[in-house]
mmCIF file of C-alpha atoms and ligand atoms in Angstrom:
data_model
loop_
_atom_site.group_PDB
_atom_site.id
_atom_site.type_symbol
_atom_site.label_atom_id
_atom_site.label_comp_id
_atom_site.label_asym_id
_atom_site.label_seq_id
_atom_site.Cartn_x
_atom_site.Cartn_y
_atom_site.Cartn_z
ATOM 1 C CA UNK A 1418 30.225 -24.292 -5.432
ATOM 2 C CA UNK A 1419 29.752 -23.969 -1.494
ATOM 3 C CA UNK A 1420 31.688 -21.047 -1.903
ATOM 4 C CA UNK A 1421 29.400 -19.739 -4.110
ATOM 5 C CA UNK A 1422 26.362 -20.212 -1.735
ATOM 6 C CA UNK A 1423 28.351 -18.518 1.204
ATOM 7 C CA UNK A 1424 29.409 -15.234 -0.354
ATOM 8 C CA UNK A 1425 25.694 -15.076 -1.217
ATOM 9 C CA UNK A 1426 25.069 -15.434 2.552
ATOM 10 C CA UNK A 1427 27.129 -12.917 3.219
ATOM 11 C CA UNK A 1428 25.473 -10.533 0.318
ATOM 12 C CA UNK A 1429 21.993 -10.428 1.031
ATOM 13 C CA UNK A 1430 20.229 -8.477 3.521
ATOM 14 C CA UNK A 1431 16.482 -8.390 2.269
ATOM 15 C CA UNK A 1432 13.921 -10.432 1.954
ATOM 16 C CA UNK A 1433 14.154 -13.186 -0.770
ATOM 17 C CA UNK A 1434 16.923 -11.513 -2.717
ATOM 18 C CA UNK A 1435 18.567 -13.286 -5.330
ATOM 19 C CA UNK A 1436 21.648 -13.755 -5.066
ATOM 20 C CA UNK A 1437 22.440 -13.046 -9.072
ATOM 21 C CA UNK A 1438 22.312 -9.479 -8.398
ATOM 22 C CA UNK A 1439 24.933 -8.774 -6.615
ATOM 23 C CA UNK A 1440 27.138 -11.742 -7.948
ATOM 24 C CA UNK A 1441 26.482 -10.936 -11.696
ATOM 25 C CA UNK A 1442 27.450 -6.865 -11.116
ATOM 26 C CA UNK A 1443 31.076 -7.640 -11.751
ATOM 27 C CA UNK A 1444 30.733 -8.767 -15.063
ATOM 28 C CA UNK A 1445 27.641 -7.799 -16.707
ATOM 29 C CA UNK A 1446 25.466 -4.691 -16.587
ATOM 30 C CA UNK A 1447 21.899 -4.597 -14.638
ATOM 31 C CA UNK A 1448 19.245 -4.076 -16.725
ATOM 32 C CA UNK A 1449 17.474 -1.040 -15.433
ATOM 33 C CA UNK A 1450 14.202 -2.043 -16.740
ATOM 34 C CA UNK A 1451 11.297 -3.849 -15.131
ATOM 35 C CA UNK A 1452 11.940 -7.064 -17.760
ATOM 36 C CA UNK A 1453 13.861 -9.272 -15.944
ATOM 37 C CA UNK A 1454 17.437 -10.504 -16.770
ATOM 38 C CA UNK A 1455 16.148 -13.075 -19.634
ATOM 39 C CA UNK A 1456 18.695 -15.328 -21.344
ATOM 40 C CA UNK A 1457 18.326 -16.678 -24.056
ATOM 41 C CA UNK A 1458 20.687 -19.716 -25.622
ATOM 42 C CA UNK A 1459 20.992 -22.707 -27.504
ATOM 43 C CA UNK A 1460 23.136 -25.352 -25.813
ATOM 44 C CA UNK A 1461 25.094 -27.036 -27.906
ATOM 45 C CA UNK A 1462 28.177 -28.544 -27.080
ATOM 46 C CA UNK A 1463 30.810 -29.107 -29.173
ATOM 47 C CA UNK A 1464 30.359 -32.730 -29.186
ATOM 48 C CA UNK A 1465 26.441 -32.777 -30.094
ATOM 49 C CA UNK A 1466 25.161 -32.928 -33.524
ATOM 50 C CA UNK A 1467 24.089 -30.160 -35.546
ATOM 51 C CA UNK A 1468 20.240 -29.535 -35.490
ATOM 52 C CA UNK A 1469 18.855 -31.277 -38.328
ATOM 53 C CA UNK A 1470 15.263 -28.772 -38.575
ATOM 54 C CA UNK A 1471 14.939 -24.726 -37.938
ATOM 55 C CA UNK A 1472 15.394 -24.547 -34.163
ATOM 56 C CA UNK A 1473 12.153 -24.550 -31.929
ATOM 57 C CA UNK A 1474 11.382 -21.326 -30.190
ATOM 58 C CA UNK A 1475 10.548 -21.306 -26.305
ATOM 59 C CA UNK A 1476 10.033 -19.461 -23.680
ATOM 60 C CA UNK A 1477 10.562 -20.481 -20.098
ATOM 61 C CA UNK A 1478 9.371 -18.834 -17.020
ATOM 62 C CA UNK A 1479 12.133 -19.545 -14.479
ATOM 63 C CA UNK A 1480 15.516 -20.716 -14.435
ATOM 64 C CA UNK A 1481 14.818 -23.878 -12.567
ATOM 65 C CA UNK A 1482 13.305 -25.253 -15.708
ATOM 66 C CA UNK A 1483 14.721 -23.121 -17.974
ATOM 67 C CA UNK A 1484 17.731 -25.117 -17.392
ATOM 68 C CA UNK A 1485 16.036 -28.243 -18.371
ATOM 69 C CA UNK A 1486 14.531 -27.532 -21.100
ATOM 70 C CA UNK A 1487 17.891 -26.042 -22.574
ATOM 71 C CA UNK A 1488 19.516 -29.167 -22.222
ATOM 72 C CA UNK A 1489 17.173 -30.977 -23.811
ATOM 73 C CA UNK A 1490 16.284 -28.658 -26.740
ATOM 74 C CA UNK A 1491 20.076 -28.090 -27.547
ATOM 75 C CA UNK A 1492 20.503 -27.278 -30.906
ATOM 76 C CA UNK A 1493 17.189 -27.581 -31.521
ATOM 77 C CA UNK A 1494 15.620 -24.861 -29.618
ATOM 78 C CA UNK A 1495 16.258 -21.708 -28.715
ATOM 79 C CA UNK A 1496 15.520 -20.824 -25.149
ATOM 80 C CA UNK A 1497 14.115 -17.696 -23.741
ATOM 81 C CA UNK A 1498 14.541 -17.912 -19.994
ATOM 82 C CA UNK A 1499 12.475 -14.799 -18.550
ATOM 83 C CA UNK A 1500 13.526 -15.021 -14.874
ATOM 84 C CA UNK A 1501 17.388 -16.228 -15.183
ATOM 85 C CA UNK A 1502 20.115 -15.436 -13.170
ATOM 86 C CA UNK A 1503 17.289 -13.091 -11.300
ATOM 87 C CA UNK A 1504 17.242 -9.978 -9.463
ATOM 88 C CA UNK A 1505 13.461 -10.582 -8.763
ATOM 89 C CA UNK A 1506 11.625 -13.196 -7.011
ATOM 90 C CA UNK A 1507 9.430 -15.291 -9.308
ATOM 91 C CA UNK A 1508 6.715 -15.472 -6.899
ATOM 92 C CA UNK A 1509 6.108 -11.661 -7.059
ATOM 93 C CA UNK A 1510 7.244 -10.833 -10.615
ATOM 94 C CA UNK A 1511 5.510 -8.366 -12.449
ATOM 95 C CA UNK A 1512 5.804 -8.674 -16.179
ATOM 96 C CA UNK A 1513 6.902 -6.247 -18.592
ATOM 97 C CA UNK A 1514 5.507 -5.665 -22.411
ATOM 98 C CA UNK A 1515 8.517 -6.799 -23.340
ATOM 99 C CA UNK A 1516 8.029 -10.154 -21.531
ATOM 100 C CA UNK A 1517 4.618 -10.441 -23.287
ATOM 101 C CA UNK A 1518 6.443 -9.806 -27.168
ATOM 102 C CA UNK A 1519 8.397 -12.449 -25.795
ATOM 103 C CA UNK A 1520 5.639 -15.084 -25.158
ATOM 104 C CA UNK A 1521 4.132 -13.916 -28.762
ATOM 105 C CA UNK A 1522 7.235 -15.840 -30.849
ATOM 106 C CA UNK A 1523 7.486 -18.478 -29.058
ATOM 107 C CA UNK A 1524 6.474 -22.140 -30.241
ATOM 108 C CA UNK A 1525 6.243 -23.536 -26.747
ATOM 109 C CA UNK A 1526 6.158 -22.464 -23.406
ATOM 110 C CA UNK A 1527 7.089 -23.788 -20.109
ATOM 111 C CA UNK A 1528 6.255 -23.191 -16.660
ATOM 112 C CA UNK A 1529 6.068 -24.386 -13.362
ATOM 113 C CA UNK A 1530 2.207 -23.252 -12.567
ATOM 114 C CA UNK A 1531 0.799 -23.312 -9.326
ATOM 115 C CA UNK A 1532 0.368 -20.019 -8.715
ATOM 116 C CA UNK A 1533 4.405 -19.829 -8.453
ATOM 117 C CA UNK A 1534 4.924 -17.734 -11.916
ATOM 118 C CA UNK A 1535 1.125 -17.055 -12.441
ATOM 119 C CA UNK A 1536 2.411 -14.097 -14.546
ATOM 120 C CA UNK A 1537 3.519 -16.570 -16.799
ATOM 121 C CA UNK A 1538 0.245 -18.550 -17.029
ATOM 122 C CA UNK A 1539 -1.385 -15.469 -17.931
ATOM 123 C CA UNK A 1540 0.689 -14.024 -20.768
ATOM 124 C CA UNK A 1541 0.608 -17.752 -22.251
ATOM 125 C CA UNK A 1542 -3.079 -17.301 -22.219
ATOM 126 C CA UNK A 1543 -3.528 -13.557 -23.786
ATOM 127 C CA UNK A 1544 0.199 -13.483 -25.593
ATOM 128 C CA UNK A 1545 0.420 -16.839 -27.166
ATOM 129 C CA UNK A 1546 -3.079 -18.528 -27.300
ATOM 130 C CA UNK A 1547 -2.982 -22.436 -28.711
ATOM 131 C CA UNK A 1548 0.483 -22.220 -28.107
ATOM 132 C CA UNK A 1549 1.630 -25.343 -26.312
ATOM 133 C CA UNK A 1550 2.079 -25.081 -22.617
ATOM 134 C CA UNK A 1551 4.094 -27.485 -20.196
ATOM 135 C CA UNK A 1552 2.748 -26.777 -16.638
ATOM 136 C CA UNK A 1553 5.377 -28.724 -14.308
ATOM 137 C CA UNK A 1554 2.398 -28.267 -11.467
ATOM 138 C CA UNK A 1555 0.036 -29.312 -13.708
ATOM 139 C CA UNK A 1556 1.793 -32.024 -15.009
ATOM 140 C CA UNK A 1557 2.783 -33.435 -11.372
ATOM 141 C CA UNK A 1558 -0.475 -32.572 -9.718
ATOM 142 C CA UNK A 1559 -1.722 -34.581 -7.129
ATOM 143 C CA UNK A 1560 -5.542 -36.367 -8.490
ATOM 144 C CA UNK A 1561 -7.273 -33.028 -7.955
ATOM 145 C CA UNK A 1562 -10.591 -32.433 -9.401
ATOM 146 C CA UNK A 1563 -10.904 -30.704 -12.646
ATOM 147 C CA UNK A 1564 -7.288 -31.873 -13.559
ATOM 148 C CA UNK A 1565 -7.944 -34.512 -16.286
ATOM 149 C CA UNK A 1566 -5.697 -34.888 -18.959
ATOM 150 C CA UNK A 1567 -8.126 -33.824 -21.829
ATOM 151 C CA UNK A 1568 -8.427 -30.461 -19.962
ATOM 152 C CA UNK A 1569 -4.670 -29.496 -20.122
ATOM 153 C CA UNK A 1570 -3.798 -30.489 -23.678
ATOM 154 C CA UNK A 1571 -7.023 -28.309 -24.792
ATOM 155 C CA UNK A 1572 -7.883 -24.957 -23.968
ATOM 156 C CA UNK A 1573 -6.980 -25.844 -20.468
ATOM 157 C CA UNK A 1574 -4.776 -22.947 -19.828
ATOM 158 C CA UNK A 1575 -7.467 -20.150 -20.263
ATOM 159 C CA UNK A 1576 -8.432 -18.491 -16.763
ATOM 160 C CA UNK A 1577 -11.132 -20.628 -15.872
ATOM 161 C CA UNK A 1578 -8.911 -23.434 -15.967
ATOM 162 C CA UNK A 1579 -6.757 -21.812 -13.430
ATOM 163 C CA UNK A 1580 -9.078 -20.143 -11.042
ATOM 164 C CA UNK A 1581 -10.904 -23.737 -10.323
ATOM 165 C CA UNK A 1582 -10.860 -25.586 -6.621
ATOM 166 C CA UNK A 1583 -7.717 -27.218 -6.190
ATOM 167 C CA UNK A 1584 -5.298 -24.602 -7.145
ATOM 168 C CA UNK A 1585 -5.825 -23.246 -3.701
ATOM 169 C CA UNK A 1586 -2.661 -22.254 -1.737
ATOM 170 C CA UNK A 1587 -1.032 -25.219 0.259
ATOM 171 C CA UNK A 1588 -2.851 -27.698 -1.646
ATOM 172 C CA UNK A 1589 0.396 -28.488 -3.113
ATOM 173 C CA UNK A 1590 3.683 -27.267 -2.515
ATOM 174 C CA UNK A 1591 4.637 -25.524 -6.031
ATOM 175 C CA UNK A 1592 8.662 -26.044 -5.855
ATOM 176 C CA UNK A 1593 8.078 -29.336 -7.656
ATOM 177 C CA UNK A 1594 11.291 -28.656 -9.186
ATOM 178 C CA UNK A 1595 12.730 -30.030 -5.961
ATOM 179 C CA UNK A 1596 10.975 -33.065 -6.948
ATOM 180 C CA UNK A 1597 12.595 -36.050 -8.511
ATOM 181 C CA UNK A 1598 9.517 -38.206 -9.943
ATOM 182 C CA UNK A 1599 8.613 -34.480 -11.198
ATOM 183 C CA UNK A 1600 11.794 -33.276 -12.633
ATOM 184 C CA UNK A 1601 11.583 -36.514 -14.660
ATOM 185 C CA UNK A 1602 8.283 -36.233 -15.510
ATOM 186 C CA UNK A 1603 8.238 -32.800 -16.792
ATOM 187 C CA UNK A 1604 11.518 -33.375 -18.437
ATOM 188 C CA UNK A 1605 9.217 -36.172 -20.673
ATOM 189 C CA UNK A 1606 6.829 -34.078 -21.362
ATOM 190 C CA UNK A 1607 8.918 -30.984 -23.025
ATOM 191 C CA UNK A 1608 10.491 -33.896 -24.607
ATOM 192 C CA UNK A 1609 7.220 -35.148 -26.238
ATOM 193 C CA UNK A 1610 6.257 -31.477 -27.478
ATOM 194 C CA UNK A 1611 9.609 -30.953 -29.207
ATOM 195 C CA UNK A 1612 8.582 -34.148 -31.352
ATOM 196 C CA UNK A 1613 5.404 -32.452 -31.651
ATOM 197 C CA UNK A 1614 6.595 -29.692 -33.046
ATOM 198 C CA UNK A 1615 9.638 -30.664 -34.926
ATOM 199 C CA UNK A 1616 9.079 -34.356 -36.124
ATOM 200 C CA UNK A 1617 12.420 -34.306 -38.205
ATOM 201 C CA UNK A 1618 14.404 -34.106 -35.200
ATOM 202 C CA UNK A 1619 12.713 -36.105 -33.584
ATOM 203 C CA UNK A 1620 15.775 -38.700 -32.922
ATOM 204 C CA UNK A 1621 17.657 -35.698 -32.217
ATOM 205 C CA UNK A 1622 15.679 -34.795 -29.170
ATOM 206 C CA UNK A 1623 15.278 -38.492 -28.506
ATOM 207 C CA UNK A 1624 19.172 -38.232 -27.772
ATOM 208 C CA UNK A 1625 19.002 -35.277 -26.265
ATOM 209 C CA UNK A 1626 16.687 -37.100 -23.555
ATOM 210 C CA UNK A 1627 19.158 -40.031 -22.954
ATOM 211 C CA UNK A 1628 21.951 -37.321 -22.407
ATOM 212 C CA UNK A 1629 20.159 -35.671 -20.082
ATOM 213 C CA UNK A 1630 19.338 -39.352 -17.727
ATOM 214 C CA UNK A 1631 22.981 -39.484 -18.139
ATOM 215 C CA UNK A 1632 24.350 -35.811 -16.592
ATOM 216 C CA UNK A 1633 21.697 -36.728 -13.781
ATOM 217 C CA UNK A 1634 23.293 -39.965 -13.111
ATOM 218 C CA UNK A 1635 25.324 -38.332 -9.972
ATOM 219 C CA UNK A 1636 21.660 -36.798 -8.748
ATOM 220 C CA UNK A 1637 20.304 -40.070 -8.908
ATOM 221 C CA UNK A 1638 22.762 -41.839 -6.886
ATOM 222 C CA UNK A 1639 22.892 -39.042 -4.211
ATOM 223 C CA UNK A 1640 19.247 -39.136 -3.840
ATOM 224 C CA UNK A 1641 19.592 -42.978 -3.814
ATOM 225 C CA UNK A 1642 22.447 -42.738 -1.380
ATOM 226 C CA UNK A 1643 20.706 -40.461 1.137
ATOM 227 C CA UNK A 1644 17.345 -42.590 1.130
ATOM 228 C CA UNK A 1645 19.282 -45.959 1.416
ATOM 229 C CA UNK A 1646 21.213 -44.302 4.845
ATOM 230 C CA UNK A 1647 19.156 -41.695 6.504
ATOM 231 C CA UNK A 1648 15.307 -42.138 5.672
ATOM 232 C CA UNK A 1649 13.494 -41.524 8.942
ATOM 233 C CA UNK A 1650 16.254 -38.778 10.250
ATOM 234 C CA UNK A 1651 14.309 -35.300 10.629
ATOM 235 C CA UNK A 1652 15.066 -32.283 9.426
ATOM 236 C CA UNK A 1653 13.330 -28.554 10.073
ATOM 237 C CA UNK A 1654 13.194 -25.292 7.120
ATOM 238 C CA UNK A 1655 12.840 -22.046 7.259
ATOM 239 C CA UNK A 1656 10.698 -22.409 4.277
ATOM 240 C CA UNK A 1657 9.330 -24.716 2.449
ATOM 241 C CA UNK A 1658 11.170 -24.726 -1.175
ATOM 242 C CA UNK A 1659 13.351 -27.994 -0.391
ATOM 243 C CA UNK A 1660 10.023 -30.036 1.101
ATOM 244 C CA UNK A 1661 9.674 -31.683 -2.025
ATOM 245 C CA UNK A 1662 12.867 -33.220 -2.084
ATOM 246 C CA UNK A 1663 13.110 -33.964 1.523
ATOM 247 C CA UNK A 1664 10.119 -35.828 1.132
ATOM 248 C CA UNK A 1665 11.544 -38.118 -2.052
ATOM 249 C CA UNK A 1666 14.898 -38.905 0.724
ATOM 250 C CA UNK A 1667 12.514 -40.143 3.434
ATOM 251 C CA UNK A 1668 13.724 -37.046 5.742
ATOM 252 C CA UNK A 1669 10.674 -36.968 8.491
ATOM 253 C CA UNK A 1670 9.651 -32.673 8.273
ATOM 254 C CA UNK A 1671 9.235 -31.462 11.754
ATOM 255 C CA UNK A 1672 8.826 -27.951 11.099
ATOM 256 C CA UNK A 1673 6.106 -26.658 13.872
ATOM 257 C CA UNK A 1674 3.396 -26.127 11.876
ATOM 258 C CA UNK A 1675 1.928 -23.188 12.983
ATOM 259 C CA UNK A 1676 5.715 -21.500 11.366
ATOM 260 C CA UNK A 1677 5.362 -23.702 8.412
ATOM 261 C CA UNK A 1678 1.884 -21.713 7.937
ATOM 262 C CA UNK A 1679 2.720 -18.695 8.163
ATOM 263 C CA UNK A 1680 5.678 -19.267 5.974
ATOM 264 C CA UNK A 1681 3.401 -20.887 3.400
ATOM 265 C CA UNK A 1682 1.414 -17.093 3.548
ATOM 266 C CA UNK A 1683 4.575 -15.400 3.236
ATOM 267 C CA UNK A 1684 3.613 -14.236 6.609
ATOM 268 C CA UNK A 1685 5.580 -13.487 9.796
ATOM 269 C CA UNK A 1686 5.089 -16.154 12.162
ATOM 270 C CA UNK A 1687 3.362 -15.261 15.786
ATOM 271 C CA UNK A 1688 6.200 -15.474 18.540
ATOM 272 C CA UNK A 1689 4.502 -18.606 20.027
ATOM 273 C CA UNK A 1690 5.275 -20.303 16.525
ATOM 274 C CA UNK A 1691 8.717 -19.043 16.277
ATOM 275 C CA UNK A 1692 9.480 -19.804 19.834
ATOM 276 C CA UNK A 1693 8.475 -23.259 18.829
ATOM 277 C CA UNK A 1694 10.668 -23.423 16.532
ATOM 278 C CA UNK A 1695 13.438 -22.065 18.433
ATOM 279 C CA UNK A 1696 13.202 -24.506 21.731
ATOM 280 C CA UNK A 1697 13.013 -27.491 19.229
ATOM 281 C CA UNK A 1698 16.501 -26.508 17.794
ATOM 282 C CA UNK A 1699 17.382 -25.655 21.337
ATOM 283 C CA UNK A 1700 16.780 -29.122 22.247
ATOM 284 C CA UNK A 1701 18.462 -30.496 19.274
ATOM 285 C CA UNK A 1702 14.840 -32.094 17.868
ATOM 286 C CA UNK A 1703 16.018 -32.208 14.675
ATOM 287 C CA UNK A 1704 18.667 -33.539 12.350
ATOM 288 C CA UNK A 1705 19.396 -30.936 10.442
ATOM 289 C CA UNK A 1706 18.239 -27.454 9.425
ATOM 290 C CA UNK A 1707 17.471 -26.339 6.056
ATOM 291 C CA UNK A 1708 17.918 -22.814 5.388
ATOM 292 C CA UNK A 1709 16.655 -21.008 1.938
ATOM 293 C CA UNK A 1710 19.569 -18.319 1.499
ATOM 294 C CA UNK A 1711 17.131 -16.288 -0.377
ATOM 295 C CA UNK A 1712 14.803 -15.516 2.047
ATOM 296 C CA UNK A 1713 16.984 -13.514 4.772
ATOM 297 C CA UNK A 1714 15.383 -11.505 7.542
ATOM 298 C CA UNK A 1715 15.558 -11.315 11.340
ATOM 299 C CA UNK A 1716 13.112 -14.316 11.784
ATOM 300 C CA UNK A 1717 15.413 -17.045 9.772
ATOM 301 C CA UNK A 1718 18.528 -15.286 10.822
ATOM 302 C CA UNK A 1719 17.578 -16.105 14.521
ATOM 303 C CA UNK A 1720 16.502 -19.848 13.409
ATOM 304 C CA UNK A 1721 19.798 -19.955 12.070
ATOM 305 C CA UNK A 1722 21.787 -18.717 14.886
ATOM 306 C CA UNK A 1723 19.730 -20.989 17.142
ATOM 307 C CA UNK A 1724 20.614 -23.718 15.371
ATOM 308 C CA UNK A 1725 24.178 -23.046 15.355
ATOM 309 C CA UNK A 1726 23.875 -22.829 18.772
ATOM 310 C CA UNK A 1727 23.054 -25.962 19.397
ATOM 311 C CA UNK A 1728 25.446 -27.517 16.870
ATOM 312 C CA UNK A 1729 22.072 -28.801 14.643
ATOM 313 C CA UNK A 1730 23.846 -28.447 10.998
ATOM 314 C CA UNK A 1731 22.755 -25.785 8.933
ATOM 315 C CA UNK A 1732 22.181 -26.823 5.210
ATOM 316 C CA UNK A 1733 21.647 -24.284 2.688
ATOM 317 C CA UNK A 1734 19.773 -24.113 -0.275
ATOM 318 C CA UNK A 1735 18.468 -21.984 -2.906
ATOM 319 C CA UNK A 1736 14.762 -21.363 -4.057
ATOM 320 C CA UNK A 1737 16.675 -20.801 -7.810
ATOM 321 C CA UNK A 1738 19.489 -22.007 -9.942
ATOM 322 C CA UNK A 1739 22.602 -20.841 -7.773
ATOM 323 C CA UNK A 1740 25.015 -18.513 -10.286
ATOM 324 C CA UNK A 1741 27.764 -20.142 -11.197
ATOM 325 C CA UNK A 1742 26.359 -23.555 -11.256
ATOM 326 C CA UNK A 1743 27.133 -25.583 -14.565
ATOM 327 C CA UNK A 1744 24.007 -27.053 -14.940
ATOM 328 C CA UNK A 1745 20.401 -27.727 -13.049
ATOM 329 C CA UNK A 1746 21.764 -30.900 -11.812
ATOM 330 C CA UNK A 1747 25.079 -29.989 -10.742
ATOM 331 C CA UNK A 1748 23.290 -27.333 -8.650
ATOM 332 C CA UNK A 1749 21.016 -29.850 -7.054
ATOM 333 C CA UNK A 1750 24.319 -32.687 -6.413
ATOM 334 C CA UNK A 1751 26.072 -29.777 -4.544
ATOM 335 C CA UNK A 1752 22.954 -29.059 -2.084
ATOM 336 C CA UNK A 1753 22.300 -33.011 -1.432
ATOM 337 C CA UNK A 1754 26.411 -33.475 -0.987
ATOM 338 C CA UNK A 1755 25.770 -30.472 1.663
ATOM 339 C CA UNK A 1756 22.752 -32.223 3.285
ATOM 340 C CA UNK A 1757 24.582 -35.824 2.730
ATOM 341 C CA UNK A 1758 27.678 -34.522 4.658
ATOM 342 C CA UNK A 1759 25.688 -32.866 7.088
ATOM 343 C CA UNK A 1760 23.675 -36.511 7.827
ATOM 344 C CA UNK A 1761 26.232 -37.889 8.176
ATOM 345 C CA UNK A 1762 26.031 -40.009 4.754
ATOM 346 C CA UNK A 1763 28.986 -41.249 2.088
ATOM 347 C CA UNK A 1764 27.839 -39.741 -1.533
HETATM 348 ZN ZN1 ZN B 230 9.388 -20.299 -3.098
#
């Protein structure tokens, strides 16, 4: 799987490419169109039950939750990732008609929210109105005014709801997917609405749930394993998608902040920020580096090579589901055996 993440290295040259392009050429045909690469697929394994009800219909914004939510539909649903295996980034997607006919069948819908696939909040609310929506943002928000409960399981998805204070940029960082307590919580939730929606299967999904605490069993103990051994060690990113999960490990962020601004703007940073950045990898300030392999360009090309310099370990991640990974989880164990080799932790 490291293999994987190098060649994609090695592959990209602008900035925040996906990786999938390039990778996916040899064996399947780019769509041309402005739709995305959406996948859609029921995931049952040979070994699960058949699905007892007509499977549930939903569509999923991104792949980092798309993933999920197959898992624990299964049988039972049929999943319409729009952003999998991507060519695009999801935080500057533009939606096709095609993505809206998409939203109209579907029985639920899942994003992340935040302002990370806003696209997606808004064809939920003209494309598919009273149509249940799991908001992993929402969901795992902070206590921020106007987020009550009884507003998001009511016509809390309309623009209003999504325009108010508290949504504002940097309030929270929106890669909650990189968030254990989230990934749990959200996996609940979609969970719960499946029940909703199909009561006969309800034990089905139930099932489904426990199976899916189980394949996370090695992502639990590395998380565990890292916290127990290096909470307190530092790390610095060249953006912010793995924050969330640093946080969770007890990893101390030392990013300058005047960089981590900027980089929160998707803005270049000014050279007294960078050069920040530089001398404290320079001086070996940090424990590690983390390095988002989708975002390439001169600026976190030169953090890298001053980091190498220096002999701080590089660690790369992903702001997506890397190709070629089995599963959500097994593409999170292979980043946190990465970081936990690079800390110097057993795993
Ligand atoms: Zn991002």
């Amino acid at each position: 799987m490291e293999t994987v993440i190098v060649i994609a290295v090695l592959i990209t040259s602008r900035r925040r490419v996906a990786a999938a392009l390039l990778l996916a050429s040899p064996f399947a045909l780019i769509a041309c169109g402005s739709s995305g690469d959406d996948a859609t697929r029921a995931t049952a394994t040979s070994d699960a039950p058949p699905c007892p009800v007509t499977p549930v219909e939903v569509v999923v914004s991104v792949d980092q939750w798309g993933e999920i939510v197959s898992e624990l539909g299964g049988a039972c649903a049929n999943v319409t990732t729009l952003l999998a295996s991507s060519s695009v980034d999801p935080h500057d997607y533009e939606p096709s008609p095609a993505d809206a006919a998409k939203f109209g069948d579907a029985q639920l819908i899942v994003i992340n929210g935040g302002h990370y696939d806003e696209w997606a909040a808004k064809l939920a609310a003209s494309s598919a109105p009273g149509v249940p929506v799991v908001d992993a943002v929402e969901l795992t928000a902070h206590d921020e005014a106007g987020h009550d409960e009884a507003g998001h399981d009511e016509a809390g998805h309309d623009e209003a709801g999504h325009d108010e204070a508290g949504h504002d940029h940097g309030a929270q960082n929106p890669h909650v997917w990189y968030d254990p307590a989230a990934v749990t919580t959200v996996s609940d939730a979609v969970t719960t609405e499946f029940k909703k929606l199909a009561p006969q299967a309800a034990d089905y999904f139930t099932q489904r749930r426990t199976d899916l605490g189980q394949a996370f069993a090695s992502y639990d103990e590395a998380v565990a394993a890292i916290k127990g051994s290096a909470t307190g060690k530092t790390y610095a990113a060249t953006e912010a998608v793995f924050d969330p999960m640093a946080a969770a490990l007890g990893l101390q962020n030392k990013t300058p902040q005047g960089y981590q601004t900027a980089s929160n703007n998707e803005t270049d940073p000014s050279p007294a920020d960078l050069n920040a950045f530089l001398s404290l990898l320079r001086d070996k300030g940090v424990d590690v580096l983390i390095y988002n392999t989708q975002t390439q360009g001169s600026v976190p090309e030169q953090i890298r090579g001053a980091a190498e310099q220096a002999g701080v370990p590089v660690v790369e991640v992903t702001e997506t589901v890397t190709p070629g990974a089995d599963s959500f989880e097994a593409w999170q164990v292979d980043q946190l055996t990465s970081l936990a080799k690079a800390l110097g932790v057993d795993i």
